[in-house]
Coordinates of C-alpha atoms in Angstrom, one line a residue:
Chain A
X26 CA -29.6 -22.7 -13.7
X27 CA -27.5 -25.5 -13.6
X28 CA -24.6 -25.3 -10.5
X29 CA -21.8 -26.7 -13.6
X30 CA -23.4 -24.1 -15.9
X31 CA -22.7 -21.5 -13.6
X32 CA -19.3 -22.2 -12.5
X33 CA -18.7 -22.6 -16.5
X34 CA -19.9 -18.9 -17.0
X35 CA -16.8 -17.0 -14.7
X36 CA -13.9 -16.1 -15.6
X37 CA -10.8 -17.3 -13.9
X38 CA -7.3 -16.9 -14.5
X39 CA -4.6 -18.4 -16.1
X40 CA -4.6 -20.1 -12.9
X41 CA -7.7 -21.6 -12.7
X42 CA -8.6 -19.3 -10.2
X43 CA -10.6 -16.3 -8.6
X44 CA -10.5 -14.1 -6.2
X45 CA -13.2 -14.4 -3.6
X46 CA -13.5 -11.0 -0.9
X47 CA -14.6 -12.7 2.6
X48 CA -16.7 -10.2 4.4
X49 CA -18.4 -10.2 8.0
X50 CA -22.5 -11.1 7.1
X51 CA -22.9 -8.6 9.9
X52 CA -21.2 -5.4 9.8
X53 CA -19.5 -6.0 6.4
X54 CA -15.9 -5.6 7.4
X55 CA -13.8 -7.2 5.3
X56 CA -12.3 -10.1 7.0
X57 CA -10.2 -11.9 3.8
X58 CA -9.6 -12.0 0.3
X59 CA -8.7 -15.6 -0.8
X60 CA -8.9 -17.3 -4.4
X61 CA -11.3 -20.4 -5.4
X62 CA -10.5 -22.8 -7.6
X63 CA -13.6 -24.4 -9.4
X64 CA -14.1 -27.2 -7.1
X65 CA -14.4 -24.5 -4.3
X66 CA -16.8 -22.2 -5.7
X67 CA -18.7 -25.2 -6.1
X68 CA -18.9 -26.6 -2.7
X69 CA -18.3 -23.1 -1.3
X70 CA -22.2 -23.0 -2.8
X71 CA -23.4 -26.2 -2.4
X72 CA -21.8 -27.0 1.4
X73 CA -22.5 -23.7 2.8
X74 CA -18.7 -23.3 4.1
X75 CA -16.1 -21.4 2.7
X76 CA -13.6 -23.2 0.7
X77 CA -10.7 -22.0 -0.9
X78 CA -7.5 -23.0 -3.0
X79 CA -4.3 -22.5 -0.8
X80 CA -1.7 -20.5 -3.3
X81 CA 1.0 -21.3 -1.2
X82 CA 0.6 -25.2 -0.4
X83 CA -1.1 -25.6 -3.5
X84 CA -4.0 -27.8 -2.3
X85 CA -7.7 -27.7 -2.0
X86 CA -8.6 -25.3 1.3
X87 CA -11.9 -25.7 3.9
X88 CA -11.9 -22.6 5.8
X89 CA -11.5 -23.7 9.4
X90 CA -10.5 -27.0 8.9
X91 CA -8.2 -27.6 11.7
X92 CA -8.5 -23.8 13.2
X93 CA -11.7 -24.6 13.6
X94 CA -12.4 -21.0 12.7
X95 CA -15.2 -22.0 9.9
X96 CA -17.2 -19.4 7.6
X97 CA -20.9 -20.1 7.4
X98 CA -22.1 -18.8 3.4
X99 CA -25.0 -16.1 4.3
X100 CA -25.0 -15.0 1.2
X101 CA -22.6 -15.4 -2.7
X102 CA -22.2 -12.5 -5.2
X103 CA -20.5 -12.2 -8.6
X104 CA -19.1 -9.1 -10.0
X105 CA -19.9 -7.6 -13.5
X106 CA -17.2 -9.1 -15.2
X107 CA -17.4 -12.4 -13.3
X108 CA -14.0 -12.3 -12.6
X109 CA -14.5 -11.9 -8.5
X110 CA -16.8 -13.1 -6.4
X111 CA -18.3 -11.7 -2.6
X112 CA -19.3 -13.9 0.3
X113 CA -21.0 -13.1 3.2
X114 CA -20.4 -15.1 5.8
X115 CA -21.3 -15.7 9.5
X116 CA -17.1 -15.8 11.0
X117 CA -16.5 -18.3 13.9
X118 CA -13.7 -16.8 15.6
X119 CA -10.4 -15.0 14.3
X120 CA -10.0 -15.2 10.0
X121 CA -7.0 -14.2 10.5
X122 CA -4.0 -16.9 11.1
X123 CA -2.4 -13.9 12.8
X124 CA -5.5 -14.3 15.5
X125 CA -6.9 -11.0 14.3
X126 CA -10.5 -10.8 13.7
X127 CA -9.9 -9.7 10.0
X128 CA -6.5 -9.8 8.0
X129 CA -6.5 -6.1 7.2
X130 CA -5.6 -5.1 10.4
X131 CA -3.2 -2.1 9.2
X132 CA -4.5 1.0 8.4
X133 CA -1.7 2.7 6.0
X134 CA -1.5 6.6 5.9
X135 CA -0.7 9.0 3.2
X136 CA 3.3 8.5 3.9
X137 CA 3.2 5.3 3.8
X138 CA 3.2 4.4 8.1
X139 CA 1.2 1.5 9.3
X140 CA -0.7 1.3 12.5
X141 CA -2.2 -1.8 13.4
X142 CA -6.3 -0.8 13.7
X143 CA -7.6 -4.4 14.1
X144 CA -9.1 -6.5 16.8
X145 CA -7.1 -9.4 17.9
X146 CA -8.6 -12.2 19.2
X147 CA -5.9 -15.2 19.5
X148 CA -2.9 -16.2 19.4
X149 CA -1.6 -17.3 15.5
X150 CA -2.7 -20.2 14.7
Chain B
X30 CA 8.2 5.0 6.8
X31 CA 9.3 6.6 3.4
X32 CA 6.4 6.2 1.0
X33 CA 8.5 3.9 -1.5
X34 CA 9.5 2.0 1.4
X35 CA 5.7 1.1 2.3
X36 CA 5.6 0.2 -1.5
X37 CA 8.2 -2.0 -1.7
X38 CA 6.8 -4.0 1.4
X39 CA 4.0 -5.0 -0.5
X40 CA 3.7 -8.4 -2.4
X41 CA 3.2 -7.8 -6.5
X42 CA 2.4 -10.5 -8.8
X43 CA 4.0 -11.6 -11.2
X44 CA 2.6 -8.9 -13.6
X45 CA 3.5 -6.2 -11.0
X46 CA -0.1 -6.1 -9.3
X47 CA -1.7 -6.4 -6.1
X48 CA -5.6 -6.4 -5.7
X49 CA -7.7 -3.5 -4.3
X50 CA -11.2 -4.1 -2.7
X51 CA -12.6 -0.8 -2.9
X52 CA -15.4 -0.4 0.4
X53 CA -17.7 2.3 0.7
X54 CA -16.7 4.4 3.6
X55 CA -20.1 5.4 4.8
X56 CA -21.8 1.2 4.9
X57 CA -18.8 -1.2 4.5
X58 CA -20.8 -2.5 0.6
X59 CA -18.0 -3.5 -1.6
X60 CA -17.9 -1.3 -4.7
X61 CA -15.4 -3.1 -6.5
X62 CA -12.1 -5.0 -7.0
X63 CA -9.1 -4.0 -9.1
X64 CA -5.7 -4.2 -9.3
X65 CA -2.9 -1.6 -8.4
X66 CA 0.8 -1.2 -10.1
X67 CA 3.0 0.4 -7.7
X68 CA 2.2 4.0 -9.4
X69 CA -1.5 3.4 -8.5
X70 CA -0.6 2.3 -4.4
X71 CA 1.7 5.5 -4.6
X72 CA -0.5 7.8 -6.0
X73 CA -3.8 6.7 -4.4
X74 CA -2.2 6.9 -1.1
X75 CA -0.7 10.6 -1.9
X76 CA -3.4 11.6 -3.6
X77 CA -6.1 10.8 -2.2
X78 CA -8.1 9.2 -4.7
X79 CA -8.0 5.7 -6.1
X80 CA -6.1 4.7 -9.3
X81 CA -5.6 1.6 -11.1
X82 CA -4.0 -0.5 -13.3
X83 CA -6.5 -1.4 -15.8
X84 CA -5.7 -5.3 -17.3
X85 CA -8.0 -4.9 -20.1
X86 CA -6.6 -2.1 -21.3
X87 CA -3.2 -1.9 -20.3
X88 CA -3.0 1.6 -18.7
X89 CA -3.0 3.6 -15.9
X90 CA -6.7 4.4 -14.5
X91 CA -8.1 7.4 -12.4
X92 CA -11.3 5.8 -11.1
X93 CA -13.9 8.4 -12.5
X94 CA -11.6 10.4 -14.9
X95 CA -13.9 10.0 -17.3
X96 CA -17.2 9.3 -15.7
X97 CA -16.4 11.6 -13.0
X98 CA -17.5 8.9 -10.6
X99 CA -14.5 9.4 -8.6
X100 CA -13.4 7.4 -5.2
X101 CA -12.1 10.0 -2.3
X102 CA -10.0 8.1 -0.3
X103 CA -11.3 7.6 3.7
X104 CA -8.8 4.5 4.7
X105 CA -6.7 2.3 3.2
X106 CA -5.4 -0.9 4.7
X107 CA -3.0 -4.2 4.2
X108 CA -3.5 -7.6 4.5
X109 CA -1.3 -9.7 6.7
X110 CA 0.4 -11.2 4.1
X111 CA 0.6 -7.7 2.2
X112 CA -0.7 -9.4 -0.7
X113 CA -3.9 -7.6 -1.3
X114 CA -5.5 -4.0 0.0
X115 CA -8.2 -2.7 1.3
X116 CA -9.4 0.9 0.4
X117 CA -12.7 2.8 2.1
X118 CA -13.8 4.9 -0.4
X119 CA -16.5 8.1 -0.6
X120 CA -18.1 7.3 -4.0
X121 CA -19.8 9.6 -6.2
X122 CA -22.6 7.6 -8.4
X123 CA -21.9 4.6 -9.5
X124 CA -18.9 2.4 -9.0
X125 CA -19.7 -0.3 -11.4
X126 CA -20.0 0.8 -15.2
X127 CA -23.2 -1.2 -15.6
X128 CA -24.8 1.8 -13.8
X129 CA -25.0 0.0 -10.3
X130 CA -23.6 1.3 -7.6
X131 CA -21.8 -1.9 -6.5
X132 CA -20.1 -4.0 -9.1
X133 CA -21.5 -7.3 -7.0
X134 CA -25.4 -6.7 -8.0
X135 CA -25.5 -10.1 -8.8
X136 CA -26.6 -13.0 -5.9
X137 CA -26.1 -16.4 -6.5
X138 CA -27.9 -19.0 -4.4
X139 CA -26.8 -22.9 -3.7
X140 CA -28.4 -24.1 -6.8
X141 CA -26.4 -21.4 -9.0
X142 CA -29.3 -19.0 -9.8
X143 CA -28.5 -15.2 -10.0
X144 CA -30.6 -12.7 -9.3
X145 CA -29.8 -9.0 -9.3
X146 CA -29.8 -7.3 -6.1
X147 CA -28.0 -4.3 -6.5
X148 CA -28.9 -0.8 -7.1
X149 CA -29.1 0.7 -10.4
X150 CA -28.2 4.3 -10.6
X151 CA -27.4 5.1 -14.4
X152 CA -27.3 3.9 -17.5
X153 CA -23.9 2.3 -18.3
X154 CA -20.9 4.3 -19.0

């Protein structure tokens, strides 16, 4: 199949984009959920490096860029609907701009407290 | 923390949701993403089992209410931005309703290829 043809076939929002879960190649722990555009799923499979579309600063996004915190592509999966996609990646460093080694590092009980569970690594950055 | 008060910290969209990567508990596989109202966050965090906000259909969703492959809830964690959750999950069966225990069965290489990867438990439901 055709790279085009297959960034043609998912579904993204009325934004032109989807959601893309970041997850550790080795253990699996979720280290980020950020959204692609369709240039980014593209070179996010052609290039081998995460690439995302920033929501916030509205602008293309290479993971790592000036953190230096880059995500090596170990592996790419697409969900039933095609509506989100996986990647398994090889994590330089903290993917966290809070210097944590993943973002989700609150655990949230069953009242609602949060207790910070996460490794931190850095400083912010 | 009250309970509301842990909802209201969280970042909606503008249709009132906030995605949900659902993990297995037991390996770290992602089973699935959805989105969450704030009666889903509430009530999966109370409860103990993972609800929904379905987009397709436009109602509220108890992950294996019908199916009766339901979610027991082993962790459930916020991003730093509090803009998207993480939820570790004890499934029963299949999480995707393809029949596959992972809604990501699909790989996709650099060229755009898919190949299923995933495990399939049951027929669709």
């Amino acid at each position: 199949m055709n790279i085009d043809k297959f960034v043609d076939s998912l579904k993204f929002d009325s934004n032109g984009l989807i959601p893309a879960v970041v997850q550790d190649a080795e253990n699996n722990e979720v280290l980020m959920v950020a959204y692609m555009n369709r240039e980014s799923v593209k070179r996010t499979l052609t290039e081998g490096r995460t690439c995302f579309w920033s929501r916030s600063r509205q602008k293309f996004w290479i993971k790592g860029e000036t953190s230096g915190n880059i995500q090596v592509v170990k592996g790419f999966y697409i969900d039933c609907d095609k509506d989100c996609i996986v990647v398994k990646v090889q994590q330089t460093g903290a993917a966290c701009h809070e210097g944590y080694r993943s973002c989700f590092f609150r655990q949230v009980d069953s009242e609602g407290n949060e207790t910070i569970v996460g490794e931190k690594l850095m400083e912010s950055y």
